[in-house]
Amino acid sequence: MDLFPGFAPLLLSFKLAAITVVILLLIGLPLAWWLAITNNRAKPLVETLVALPLVLPPTVLGFYLLILLGNRGPLGRFWVETTGHPLAFSFTGLVIASVIYSLPFVVQPLQTAFEQQGKKYLEVAVTLGATPWRGFFNTVLPMARRGLLTAVVLGFAHTMGEFGVVLMVGGNIPGETRVVSIAIYDLVESMQYGAAHRLSMILLALSFMALMLVFWVSRRWVSHD
Amino acid sequence: MTEHVPALDCVVNLARDGFNLHVATCIHTPQFVGLFGPSGSGKSSLLRILAGLEKTATGHIRVNGHRWLEHGHSLAPHHRRIGYVFQDARLFPHRNVRDNLLFGQRQRRLDFDPVLWKNTIMTLGLEPLLDYRPAQLSGGQKQRVAIGRALMSQPHILLLDEPLSGLDQNAKDEILPFLQNLHRNNQLLTFYVSHDWLEIAHLADQVMVLDKGTLRYDADIQTAAWHLATSATGLPPHAPVNIFDVTVIDFDPRRQLIQASKGGTSLWLPAHTQPAQTSESLRVMLAPTDIAVALSPPDDTSFLNALPCQVQTIHAPRNGSHLVALQHQNLPLLATVSVASVQSLQLRPGQSVVALIKGSRISESPPAPTSNIPAIGLQSGHEHQ
């Protein structure tokens, strides 16, 4: 299924970004909520670990991830032993790498949104009979919806544009780990500027529209609250 | 039921950051408790403990016989039937007024109670606000919605944490009658935290004074009003006020007067409006400066009420006057008498005098705008079958 050069990598990137965002929400929501309300002394340490991918060169992050995911690495060996497949240079390996790489882009907007409201509204919800769980989804999350939207869009877009880390842990296997940013790099390397343009324009337009959506929706939500 | 179950029976402790709270109390019948004391005395913490929001609290709490805290087992807040009104209304900004009001009922999976709904929105005047978002409401309106939201969740105990403190005087005047109405129409144990003694004087049946985390004082409202005026509670003296809960006996439309009784004593009050019904109870507040003292009943004066009294105590003078405690049958009265008058009348404890009260100076607390509506059925399961 290759409508034009780079279509398959584009689709792969979408798939990677979508799966990564879902996993990141599962991890990021509880983590961001905990960071927002905790007085635990370990909070700065956890915050540092979450923010590390922001400042670390992707190659450094990718190098350590390669060691972790490689067949002799702790996670890679476990994976090979249980599933029979290697983790490095696989789509699953890319997902794990992307989750770590994009973690701050999801956790930080959520944490900021949760910190703004604190526990106040969750307390109201539980005094009105809501379980903490329902209070979180009925009250805390809708009130943090701007942060949630920002987290989803940034997490998605950042995973779409991932390059260095993918190159380190994923290589360039068509259909498996050849994502769109690497495809563009290859096209440019082989002087196919037209095809590179097309892919780049698609990514530019998508990024522009995604950010427009965030700002436009946020504006509407602000005027409603 | 053969055994009497107290509305609240609790012994609670909370230790936090050098602050220790220890409160033990037993409240037998549902009533309106004013929780009073300086800031930082633990009033809000006590409410949070009752609500289950302070996880480290120890002791026991029983509400209508239900065990909320006992032997280290704490019932989760969402299982406690509480109505909590916070100082900052904390309405859910993403829901309109109607959805805010219905939130508790939905979460507790209670059936929609049309009578409760109608009475709540009528009592609190919420009908015109139902489709608004919280951001479109004034401070007073928000607080009314917050009170309605708590009531609609059909609580067994109502916790009001300084609901008026963030509001200006106009908004306070707007809400006080609603709270009084609520109080008259409901048999619901209510804790009302406030710094403002006059708010409590308007509303409470019972006063608890908290200081540095301990219960310093606990008395019915009349007694507390006396003790607060004379620093007997350990707090600095507060504005003295006579508080009577009277029963309306009769209305005289020609003279525009209400005849009311308080423990067998009959008082004439000016009628601002015709009372909804005789036997209605009314809280009357009277400043001690509005009571004059005479040695014998004068024949013709503008004072509508002349009550023979005995002088109980004469407190040390402050600002040129003595606060004089009088007793008429079983009705205690506080009067302010100037130092000069105390000397010229030669007032002394045990002396018989006449207390003169101008009918027009007796201020009935602000009338509730919709006082003839049926009682709000807070525990509707029992009352609206």
Coordinates of C-alpha atoms in Angstrom, one line a residue:
Chain A
M1 CA 0.0 0.0 0.0
D2 CA 2.1 2.8 -1.3
L3 CA 0.1 5.5 -2.9
F4 CA 3.2 7.7 -3.3
P5 CA 6.7 7.6 -2.0
G6 CA 6.6 8.1 1.8
F7 CA 2.9 7.1 2.3
A8 CA 3.7 3.9 4.2
P9 CA 6.1 5.8 6.5
L10 CA 3.5 8.5 7.0
L11 CA 1.0 5.9 8.0
L12 CA 3.5 4.2 10.3
S13 CA 4.2 7.4 12.0
F14 CA 0.5 8.0 12.6
K15 CA 0.2 4.5 14.1
L16 CA 3.2 5.0 16.3
A17 CA 2.0 8.4 17.5
A18 CA -1.5 7.2 18.2
I19 CA -0.4 4.2 20.2
T20 CA 2.2 6.3 22.0
V21 CA -0.3 8.9 23.0
V22 CA -2.8 6.3 24.4
I23 CA 0.0 4.7 26.4
L24 CA 1.2 8.1 27.6
L25 CA -2.2 9.1 28.8
L26 CA -2.5 5.9 30.8
I27 CA 0.9 6.7 32.4
G28 CA 0.7 10.4 32.3
L29 CA -2.7 11.1 33.9
P30 CA -2.0 9.4 37.2
L31 CA 1.7 10.6 37.2
A32 CA 0.7 14.2 36.5
W33 CA -2.0 14.1 39.1
W34 CA 0.3 12.6 41.7
L35 CA 3.0 15.3 40.9
A36 CA 0.3 18.0 41.2
I37 CA -1.0 17.1 44.6
T38 CA 1.9 15.3 46.4
N39 CA 4.1 16.6 49.2
N40 CA 6.4 13.6 48.8
R41 CA 10.1 14.4 49.0
A42 CA 10.7 12.3 45.9
K43 CA 8.7 14.8 43.8
P44 CA 11.7 16.8 42.4
L45 CA 13.5 13.6 41.5
V46 CA 10.5 12.3 39.6
E47 CA 10.0 15.6 37.9
T48 CA 13.6 15.6 36.8
L49 CA 13.3 12.1 35.3
V50 CA 10.2 13.1 33.5
A51 CA 11.8 16.3 32.1
L52 CA 15.1 14.7 31.1
P53 CA 14.1 13.9 27.5
L54 CA 13.5 17.6 27.0
V55 CA 17.2 18.4 27.4
L56 CA 19.0 15.2 26.6
P57 CA 20.3 15.0 23.0
P58 CA 18.2 12.4 21.2
T59 CA 21.3 10.4 20.3
V60 CA 22.2 10.1 24.0
L61 CA 18.7 9.0 24.9
G62 CA 18.6 6.7 21.9
F63 CA 22.0 5.2 22.8
Y64 CA 20.9 4.3 26.3
L65 CA 17.5 3.0 25.0
L66 CA 19.4 0.8 22.5
I67 CA 21.4 -0.7 25.4
L68 CA 18.2 -1.2 27.4
L69 CA 16.2 -2.7 24.6
G70 CA 19.0 -4.6 22.9
N71 CA 19.0 -8.4 23.1
R72 CA 21.6 -8.2 25.9
G73 CA 19.9 -5.3 27.7
P74 CA 17.8 -6.1 30.7
L75 CA 14.4 -5.3 29.0
G76 CA 15.5 -6.6 25.6
R77 CA 16.6 -10.0 27.0
F78 CA 13.4 -10.4 29.0
W79 CA 11.4 -9.5 25.9
V80 CA 13.2 -12.0 23.7
E81 CA 12.8 -14.7 26.3
T82 CA 9.1 -14.2 26.7
T83 CA 8.0 -13.4 23.2
G84 CA 10.7 -14.8 21.0
H85 CA 11.1 -11.5 19.2
P86 CA 13.8 -8.9 19.6
L87 CA 12.8 -5.5 20.9
A88 CA 15.4 -3.3 19.3
F89 CA 14.8 -2.5 15.6
S90 CA 11.1 -3.4 16.0
F91 CA 7.9 -1.4 16.1
T92 CA 7.3 -2.3 19.8
G93 CA 10.8 -1.0 20.6
L94 CA 9.9 2.2 18.8
V95 CA 6.7 2.5 20.9
I96 CA 8.7 2.1 24.2
A97 CA 11.3 4.6 23.0
S98 CA 8.6 7.1 22.0
V99 CA 6.8 6.8 25.3
I100 CA 9.9 7.8 27.1
Y101 CA 10.9 10.5 24.6
S102 CA 7.5 12.2 24.6
L103 CA 6.6 11.7 28.3
P104 CA 7.4 15.3 29.3
F105 CA 5.2 16.7 26.5
V106 CA 2.2 14.9 28.0
V107 CA 2.9 15.0 31.7
Q108 CA 3.9 18.7 32.0
P109 CA 0.7 20.3 30.5
L110 CA -1.4 17.9 32.5
Q111 CA 0.5 18.7 35.7
T112 CA 0.2 22.4 35.2
A113 CA -3.6 22.1 34.6
F114 CA -4.0 19.9 37.7
E115 CA -1.9 22.2 39.8
Q116 CA -4.2 25.1 38.9
Q117 CA -7.3 23.5 40.3
G118 CA -5.6 21.5 43.1
K119 CA -7.7 19.1 45.1
K120 CA -10.5 21.6 45.8
Y121 CA -12.9 20.4 43.2
L122 CA -12.2 16.8 43.8
E123 CA -13.1 17.4 47.4
V124 CA -16.4 19.0 46.4
A125 CA -17.2 16.0 44.2
V126 CA -16.5 13.4 47.0
T127 CA -18.5 15.4 49.5
L128 CA -21.4 15.2 47.0
G129 CA -21.1 11.4 46.9
A130 CA -18.8 10.9 43.9
T131 CA -16.2 8.2 44.3
P132 CA -12.7 9.6 43.9
W133 CA -12.5 7.8 40.6
R134 CA -15.7 9.3 39.2
G135 CA -14.8 12.7 40.7
F136 CA -11.6 12.6 38.7
F137 CA -13.3 11.8 35.4
N138 CA -16.4 13.9 36.0
T139 CA -14.8 16.9 37.5
V140 CA -11.0 17.1 37.6
L141 CA -10.4 16.0 34.0
P142 CA -13.1 18.1 32.3
M143 CA -11.8 21.1 34.2
A144 CA -8.3 20.3 33.0
R145 CA -9.4 19.8 29.4
R146 CA -7.2 22.5 28.0
G147 CA -4.2 20.9 29.5
L148 CA -5.4 17.5 28.3
L149 CA -5.8 18.8 24.7
T150 CA -2.4 20.4 24.8
A151 CA -0.9 17.1 26.1
V152 CA -2.5 15.0 23.4
V153 CA -1.6 17.3 20.6
L154 CA 2.0 17.9 21.8
G155 CA 2.5 14.2 22.5
F156 CA 1.2 13.2 19.1
A157 CA 3.1 15.9 17.2
H158 CA 6.3 15.3 19.0
T159 CA 6.2 11.6 18.3
M160 CA 5.4 12.3 14.7
G161 CA 8.6 14.4 14.4
E162 CA 10.9 12.0 16.2
F163 CA 14.1 11.4 14.4
G164 CA 17.3 10.9 16.4
V165 CA 15.9 8.4 18.9
V166 CA 14.2 6.4 16.2
L167 CA 17.4 6.2 14.2
M168 CA 19.3 4.9 17.2
V169 CA 16.8 2.2 18.3
G170 CA 14.7 1.6 15.2
G171 CA 17.0 1.7 12.3
N172 CA 15.3 2.1 9.0
I173 CA 13.3 -1.0 8.3
P174 CA 10.5 -0.3 5.7
G175 CA 7.0 -1.1 7.2
E176 CA 8.4 -1.8 10.6
T177 CA 10.5 1.2 11.8
R178 CA 10.8 3.5 8.8
V179 CA 8.8 6.5 10.1
V180 CA 8.1 9.6 8.1
S181 CA 10.9 11.8 9.4
I182 CA 13.4 9.1 8.4
A183 CA 11.8 8.7 5.0
I184 CA 12.1 12.4 4.4
Y185 CA 15.8 12.2 5.3
D186 CA 16.3 9.3 2.9
L187 CA 14.5 11.1 0.1
V188 CA 16.7 14.2 0.6
E189 CA 19.8 12.0 0.7
S190 CA 18.8 10.4 -2.6
M191 CA 18.1 13.8 -4.1
Q192 CA 14.3 13.1 -4.6
Y193 CA 13.4 16.7 -3.6
G194 CA 9.9 16.5 -5.1
A195 CA 8.9 13.6 -2.9
A196 CA 10.6 15.2 0.1
H197 CA 8.6 18.3 -0.5
R198 CA 5.3 16.5 -0.6
L199 CA 5.9 14.7 2.6
S200 CA 7.3 17.8 4.3
M201 CA 4.3 19.9 3.2
I202 CA 1.9 17.3 4.6
L203 CA 3.7 17.3 7.9
L204 CA 3.9 21.1 8.0
A205 CA 0.2 21.4 7.2
L206 CA -0.7 18.8 9.8
S207 CA 1.4 20.4 12.5
F208 CA -0.1 23.8 11.7
M209 CA -3.7 22.5 11.8
A210 CA -3.1 20.6 15.0
L211 CA -1.7 23.7 16.8
M212 CA -4.5 25.9 15.3
L213 CA -7.0 23.5 16.7
V214 CA -5.4 23.7 20.2
F215 CA -5.4 27.5 20.3
W216 CA -8.8 27.8 18.8
V217 CA -10.5 25.3 21.1
S218 CA -8.7 26.6 24.1
R219 CA -10.0 30.1 23.3
R220 CA -13.5 28.8 23.1
W221 CA -13.2 26.9 26.4
V222 CA -11.8 29.9 28.1
S223 CA -14.8 32.0 27.2
H224 CA -17.1 29.3 28.4
D225 CA -15.6 28.9 31.9
Chain B
M1 CA -37.1 3.2 68.3
T2 CA -36.7 2.7 72.0
E3 CA -33.2 4.0 72.3
H4 CA -32.3 7.6 71.6
V5 CA -29.7 8.0 68.9
P6 CA -27.8 11.3 69.1
A7 CA -27.6 13.3 65.9
L8 CA -23.8 13.5 66.4
D9 CA -21.6 11.8 68.8
C10 CA -17.9 12.4 68.3
V11 CA -14.5 12.5 69.9
V12 CA -11.9 13.5 67.3
N13 CA -8.2 14.3 67.3
L14 CA -6.0 15.7 64.6
A15 CA -2.3 16.4 64.9
R16 CA -0.6 18.4 62.1
D17 CA 2.4 20.7 61.9
G18 CA 2.4 21.6 65.6
F19 CA -1.3 22.1 65.6
N20 CA -3.4 19.7 67.8
L21 CA -7.1 19.5 67.6
H22 CA -9.2 17.7 70.1
V23 CA -13.0 18.0 70.2
A24 CA -15.5 15.8 72.0
T25 CA -19.1 16.6 71.8
C26 CA -22.5 14.9 71.7
I27 CA -25.4 16.7 70.0
H28 CA -28.7 15.0 70.7
T29 CA -31.2 16.6 68.4
P30 CA -30.6 18.1 64.9
Q31 CA -30.0 21.8 65.3
F32 CA -28.0 24.7 64.0
V33 CA -24.6 24.9 65.6
G34 CA -22.6 28.1 65.2
L35 CA -18.9 27.3 65.3
F36 CA -17.1 30.4 66.5
G37 CA -13.6 31.3 67.3
P38 CA -10.5 33.2 66.2
S39 CA -8.9 32.2 62.9
G40 CA -6.6 29.2 63.1
S41 CA -8.6 27.8 66.0
G42 CA -9.5 24.7 64.1
K43 CA -13.1 25.4 63.0
S44 CA -12.6 24.5 59.4
S45 CA -10.4 21.5 60.3
L46 CA -13.3 20.2 62.5
L47 CA -15.7 20.4 59.5
R48 CA -13.1 18.7 57.3
I49 CA -12.7 15.9 59.9
L50 CA -16.5 15.4 60.0
A51 CA -16.5 15.3 56.2
G52 CA -13.7 12.7 56.1
L53 CA -11.3 15.0 54.2
E54 CA -8.6 14.8 56.9
K55 CA -7.3 11.3 56.5
T56 CA -5.1 11.4 59.6
A57 CA -7.9 12.2 62.1
T58 CA -8.5 9.7 64.8
G59 CA -11.2 9.0 67.3
H60 CA -14.8 8.2 66.6
I61 CA -17.7 9.9 64.8
R62 CA -21.3 8.6 64.8
V63 CA -24.0 10.5 62.9
N64 CA -27.6 9.3 63.6
G65 CA -26.0 6.1 64.8
H66 CA -24.0 5.5 61.6
R67 CA -20.3 4.9 62.2
W68 CA -18.2 7.3 60.2
L69 CA -15.0 6.9 62.1
E70 CA -14.2 4.2 64.6
H71 CA -11.2 2.0 65.6
G72 CA -9.0 3.5 62.8
H73 CA -11.6 2.7 60.2
S74 CA -12.7 5.8 58.4
L75 CA -15.7 5.8 56.1
A76 CA -14.7 7.4 52.8
P77 CA -16.1 10.9 52.3
H78 CA -18.3 9.8 49.4
H79 CA -20.1 7.3 51.7
R80 CA -20.9 10.0 54.3
R81 CA -24.1 11.8 53.7
I82 CA -22.8 15.3 54.0
G83 CA -23.5 18.6 52.5
Y84 CA -20.4 20.8 52.5
V85 CA -20.5 24.4 51.5
F86 CA -17.1 25.9 51.1
Q87 CA -16.1 29.6 51.7
D88 CA -15.3 29.9 47.9
A89 CA -18.5 28.4 46.4
R90 CA -16.5 26.0 44.3
L91 CA -19.1 25.5 41.7
F92 CA -18.1 23.3 38.8
P93 CA -17.2 25.8 36.1
H94 CA -17.9 23.5 33.2
R95 CA -21.5 22.8 34.3
N96 CA -24.4 25.1 34.4
V97 CA -26.3 25.9 37.6
R98 CA -28.9 23.1 37.0
D99 CA -26.2 20.5 36.5
N100 CA -24.3 21.7 39.6
L101 CA -27.5 21.4 41.6
L102 CA -28.1 17.9 40.4
F103 CA -24.6 16.6 40.7
G104 CA -24.9 15.1 44.2
Q105 CA -28.2 13.4 43.5
R106 CA -26.7 11.8 40.4
Q107 CA -23.5 10.7 42.1
R108 CA -25.5 9.2 45.1
R109 CA -27.9 7.6 42.6
L110 CA -30.9 9.1 44.3
D111 CA -34.2 9.4 42.6
F112 CA -35.1 12.9 41.5
D113 CA -37.2 14.4 44.2
P114 CA -39.5 17.0 42.6
V115 CA -40.6 18.4 46.0
L116 CA -37.1 18.8 47.2
W117 CA -36.1 20.4 43.8
K118 CA -39.0 22.8 43.9
N119 CA -38.4 23.8 47.5
T120 CA -34.7 24.2 47.1
I121 CA -34.9 26.5 44.0
M122 CA -37.8 28.5 45.6
T123 CA -36.2 28.9 49.0
L124 CA -32.9 30.0 47.4
G125 CA -34.4 31.9 44.5
L126 CA -32.5 29.9 41.9
E127 CA -35.2 29.5 39.3
P128 CA -33.9 32.4 37.0
L129 CA -30.3 31.1 37.3
L130 CA -30.7 27.5 36.2
D131 CA -29.2 27.9 32.7
Y132 CA -26.4 30.2 33.7
R133 CA -22.7 29.1 34.0
P134 CA -21.0 29.8 37.3
A135 CA -18.8 32.5 35.7
Q136 CA -21.9 34.5 34.9
L137 CA -23.0 34.7 38.6
S138 CA -22.3 37.2 41.3
G139 CA -20.6 36.1 44.5
G140 CA -23.9 35.9 46.4
Q141 CA -25.6 34.0 43.6
K142 CA -22.8 31.5 43.5
Q143 CA -23.0 30.9 47.2
R144 CA -26.8 30.3 47.0
V145 CA -26.2 27.7 44.3
A146 CA -23.5 26.1 46.4
I147 CA -26.0 25.8 49.3
G148 CA -28.6 24.5 47.0
R149 CA -26.2 21.9 45.6
A150 CA -25.4 20.7 49.1
L151 CA -29.1 20.4 50.0
M152 CA -30.0 18.6 46.8
S153 CA -27.6 15.8 47.6
Q154 CA -29.9 15.0 50.6
P155 CA -27.3 15.2 53.4
H156 CA -27.7 14.0 56.9
I157 CA -25.5 16.8 58.2
L158 CA -24.8 20.2 56.7
L159 CA -21.4 21.8 57.0
L160 CA -21.2 25.5 56.1
D161 CA -17.6 26.9 56.2
E162 CA -17.9 30.6 56.4
P163 CA -20.3 30.8 53.4
L164 CA -20.7 34.5 53.8
S165 CA -17.2 35.7 54.6
G166 CA -16.1 36.4 51.1
L167 CA -19.2 38.5 50.3
D168 CA -20.0 42.2 50.6
Q169 CA -22.7 43.4 52.9
N170 CA -25.4 43.4 50.2
A171 CA -24.7 39.8 49.3
K172 CA -24.7 38.9 52.9
D173 CA -28.1 40.5 53.5
E174 CA -29.3 38.6 50.4
I175 CA -28.3 35.2 51.7
L176 CA -29.0 35.5 55.5
P177 CA -32.8 35.3 55.1
F178 CA -32.3 32.2 52.9
L179 CA -30.2 30.6 55.6
Q180 CA -32.7 31.4 58.3
N181 CA -35.5 30.0 56.3
L182 CA -33.6 26.9 55.7
H183 CA -32.9 26.6 59.4
R184 CA -36.6 27.1 60.3
N185 CA -37.9 24.6 57.8
N186 CA -35.5 21.8 58.3
Q187 CA -34.6 19.4 60.9
L188 CA -31.0 19.0 59.9
L189 CA -27.9 19.1 62.0
T190 CA -26.0 22.1 60.7
F191 CA -22.5 23.3 61.5
Y192 CA -22.0 26.9 60.6
V193 CA -18.4 28.3 60.8
S194 CA -18.0 32.0 61.1
H195 CA -15.9 34.8 62.5
D196 CA -18.9 37.0 62.5
W197 CA -20.8 36.9 65.8
L198 CA -23.8 38.7 64.4
E199 CA -24.2 36.1 61.7
I200 CA -24.2 33.4 64.3
A201 CA -26.6 35.4 66.5
H202 CA -29.0 35.5 63.5
L203 CA -28.9 31.8 62.8
A204 CA -27.6 29.4 65.5
D205 CA -29.4 27.5 68.2
Q206 CA -26.2 26.4 69.9
V207 CA -22.8 28.0 70.0
M208 CA -19.4 26.2 70.2
V209 CA -16.3 28.3 70.7
L210 CA -13.1 26.7 69.5
D211 CA -9.7 28.1 70.5
K212 CA -6.3 26.5 69.6
G213 CA -8.0 23.3 68.6
T214 CA -10.0 22.7 71.7
L215 CA -13.6 23.2 72.5
R216 CA -13.5 26.1 74.9
Y217 CA -17.2 26.8 75.3
D218 CA -20.5 25.2 74.4
A219 CA -23.9 26.7 75.2
D220 CA -27.3 27.6 73.8
I221 CA -27.4 30.8 71.8
Q222 CA -29.0 33.0 74.5
T223 CA -26.5 32.0 77.2
A224 CA -23.6 32.3 74.7
A225 CA -24.8 35.8 73.8
W226 CA -24.5 36.8 77.4
H227 CA -21.2 35.1 78.0
L228 CA -19.7 36.5 74.8
A229 CA -20.8 40.0 75.8
T230 CA -19.0 39.7 79.2
S231 CA -15.9 37.7 78.1
A232 CA -17.0 34.7 80.1
T233 CA -16.1 32.5 77.2
G234 CA -12.4 33.5 77.3
L235 CA -12.7 35.5 74.1
P236 CA -12.5 39.2 74.0
P237 CA -16.0 40.8 74.6
H238 CA -18.4 40.8 71.6
A239 CA -21.3 43.1 70.8
P240 CA -23.9 42.3 73.5
V241 CA -27.2 41.3 72.0
N242 CA -30.5 39.9 73.4
I243 CA -31.7 37.0 71.4
F244 CA -35.2 35.6 71.8
D245 CA -36.9 32.9 69.8
V246 CA -40.6 33.9 70.2
T247 CA -43.8 32.3 69.1
V248 CA -46.3 34.5 67.3
I249 CA -49.6 34.5 69.2
D250 CA -51.6 37.1 67.4
F251 CA -51.5 39.8 64.7
D252 CA -53.3 43.1 65.3
P253 CA -53.8 44.6 61.8
R254 CA -55.2 47.9 63.2
R255 CA -52.2 48.6 65.3
Q256 CA -49.8 46.8 63.0
L257 CA -48.4 44.8 65.9
I258 CA -47.6 41.2 66.5
Q259 CA -48.1 39.7 69.9
A260 CA -45.5 37.2 70.5
S261 CA -44.7 35.0 73.5
K262 CA -41.4 33.9 75.0
G263 CA -41.6 31.5 77.9
G264 CA -44.9 32.9 79.1
T265 CA -43.9 36.5 78.6
S266 CA -45.9 38.4 76.1
L267 CA -44.1 41.0 73.9
W268 CA -45.5 43.4 71.4
L269 CA -43.5 43.7 68.2
P270 CA -44.1 45.9 65.3
A271 CA -45.3 43.9 62.3
H272 CA -43.4 44.6 59.1
T273 CA -45.5 42.1 57.3
Q274 CA -48.3 39.9 58.5
P275 CA -46.8 36.7 59.8
A276 CA -47.6 33.7 57.6
Q277 CA -49.3 32.0 60.5
T278 CA -49.7 32.2 64.2
S279 CA -47.5 29.8 66.2
E280 CA -44.8 30.6 63.7
S281 CA -41.4 31.0 65.5
L282 CA -39.5 34.2 65.0
R283 CA -36.0 35.2 66.1
V284 CA -35.9 38.6 67.7
M285 CA -32.7 40.5 68.3
L286 CA -32.6 43.4 70.7
A287 CA -29.6 45.6 71.5
P288 CA -29.1 46.3 75.2
T289 CA -29.0 50.0 74.3
D290 CA -32.7 49.6 73.4
I291 CA -33.7 48.6 76.9
A292 CA -34.4 51.4 79.4
V293 CA -34.6 50.8 83.1
A294 CA -37.1 52.5 85.4
L295 CA -37.8 52.0 89.1
S296 CA -41.6 52.0 88.7
P297 CA -43.8 51.4 85.6
P298 CA -44.5 54.7 83.9
D299 CA -48.1 55.5 83.0
D300 CA -47.8 56.8 79.6
T301 CA -44.8 56.3 77.5
S302 CA -44.0 55.2 74.0
F303 CA -42.5 52.0 75.2
L304 CA -44.8 49.2 74.2
N305 CA -43.3 46.6 76.6
A306 CA -42.8 47.2 80.3
L307 CA -41.5 44.0 82.1
P308 CA -41.0 43.8 85.8
C309 CA -37.5 42.5 86.4
Q310 CA -34.9 41.9 89.0
V311 CA -31.4 43.2 88.7
Q312 CA -29.0 40.2 88.6
T313 CA -25.5 41.6 88.0
I314 CA -24.1 45.0 87.1
H315 CA -20.9 44.6 85.1
A316 CA -17.9 47.0 85.4
P317 CA -18.5 50.1 83.3
R318 CA -17.1 50.3 79.8
N319 CA -17.3 53.5 77.7
G320 CA -19.4 55.3 80.3
S321 CA -22.1 52.6 80.7
H322 CA -22.7 49.4 82.7
L323 CA -24.0 46.3 81.2
V324 CA -26.8 45.3 83.5
A325 CA -28.2 41.8 83.6
L326 CA -31.9 41.6 84.4
Q327 CA -34.3 38.7 84.9
H328 CA -38.0 38.8 84.0
Q329 CA -39.5 35.5 85.2
N330 CA -37.4 33.1 83.1
L331 CA -36.5 35.6 80.5
P332 CA -33.0 37.1 80.9
L333 CA -32.3 40.6 79.5
L334 CA -29.2 42.6 79.0
A335 CA -29.5 46.4 79.3
T336 CA -27.0 49.2 78.9
V337 CA -27.4 51.8 81.6
S338 CA -25.1 54.8 81.9
V339 CA -22.8 55.2 84.9
A340 CA -24.8 58.3 85.9
S341 CA -28.1 56.5 85.8
V342 CA -26.9 53.5 87.8
Q343 CA -25.8 56.0 90.4
S344 CA -29.0 58.2 90.4
L345 CA -31.3 55.1 90.4
Q346 CA -29.0 53.5 93.0
L347 CA -29.2 50.2 91.1
R348 CA -27.9 47.1 92.9
P349 CA -28.3 43.4 92.4
G350 CA -31.6 42.0 93.7
Q351 CA -33.4 45.2 93.2
S352 CA -36.8 45.2 91.5
V353 CA -37.0 47.4 88.4
V354 CA -39.0 47.7 85.2
A355 CA -37.4 47.0 81.8
L356 CA -38.9 49.3 79.1
I357 CA -38.6 48.0 75.6
K358 CA -39.7 50.0 72.7
G359 CA -41.7 47.9 70.3
S360 CA -40.2 49.6 67.3
R361 CA -36.7 48.8 68.5
I362 CA -37.1 45.1 68.5
S363 CA -35.7 44.0 65.3
E364 CA -37.1 40.9 64.0
S365 CA -34.4 39.3 62.0
P366 CA -34.8 39.8 58.3
P367 CA -38.0 38.1 57.1
A368 CA -37.5 35.3 54.8
P369 CA -39.0 36.2 51.4
T370 CA -40.8 32.9 50.9
S371 CA -41.7 31.9 54.4
N372 CA -45.0 30.3 53.7
I373 CA -43.7 27.5 51.5
P374 CA -43.7 24.0 52.8
A375 CA -40.7 22.7 54.6
I376 CA -37.8 21.5 52.5
G377 CA -37.8 17.8 52.7
L378 CA -34.1 17.2 53.3
Q379 CA -34.5 13.7 54.3
S380 CA -37.1 13.2 51.7
G381 CA -37.1 9.5 52.0
H382 CA -38.8 9.9 55.4
E383 CA -40.8 12.9 54.8
H384 CA -42.3 12.7 51.4
Q385 CA -43.8 9.3 51.2

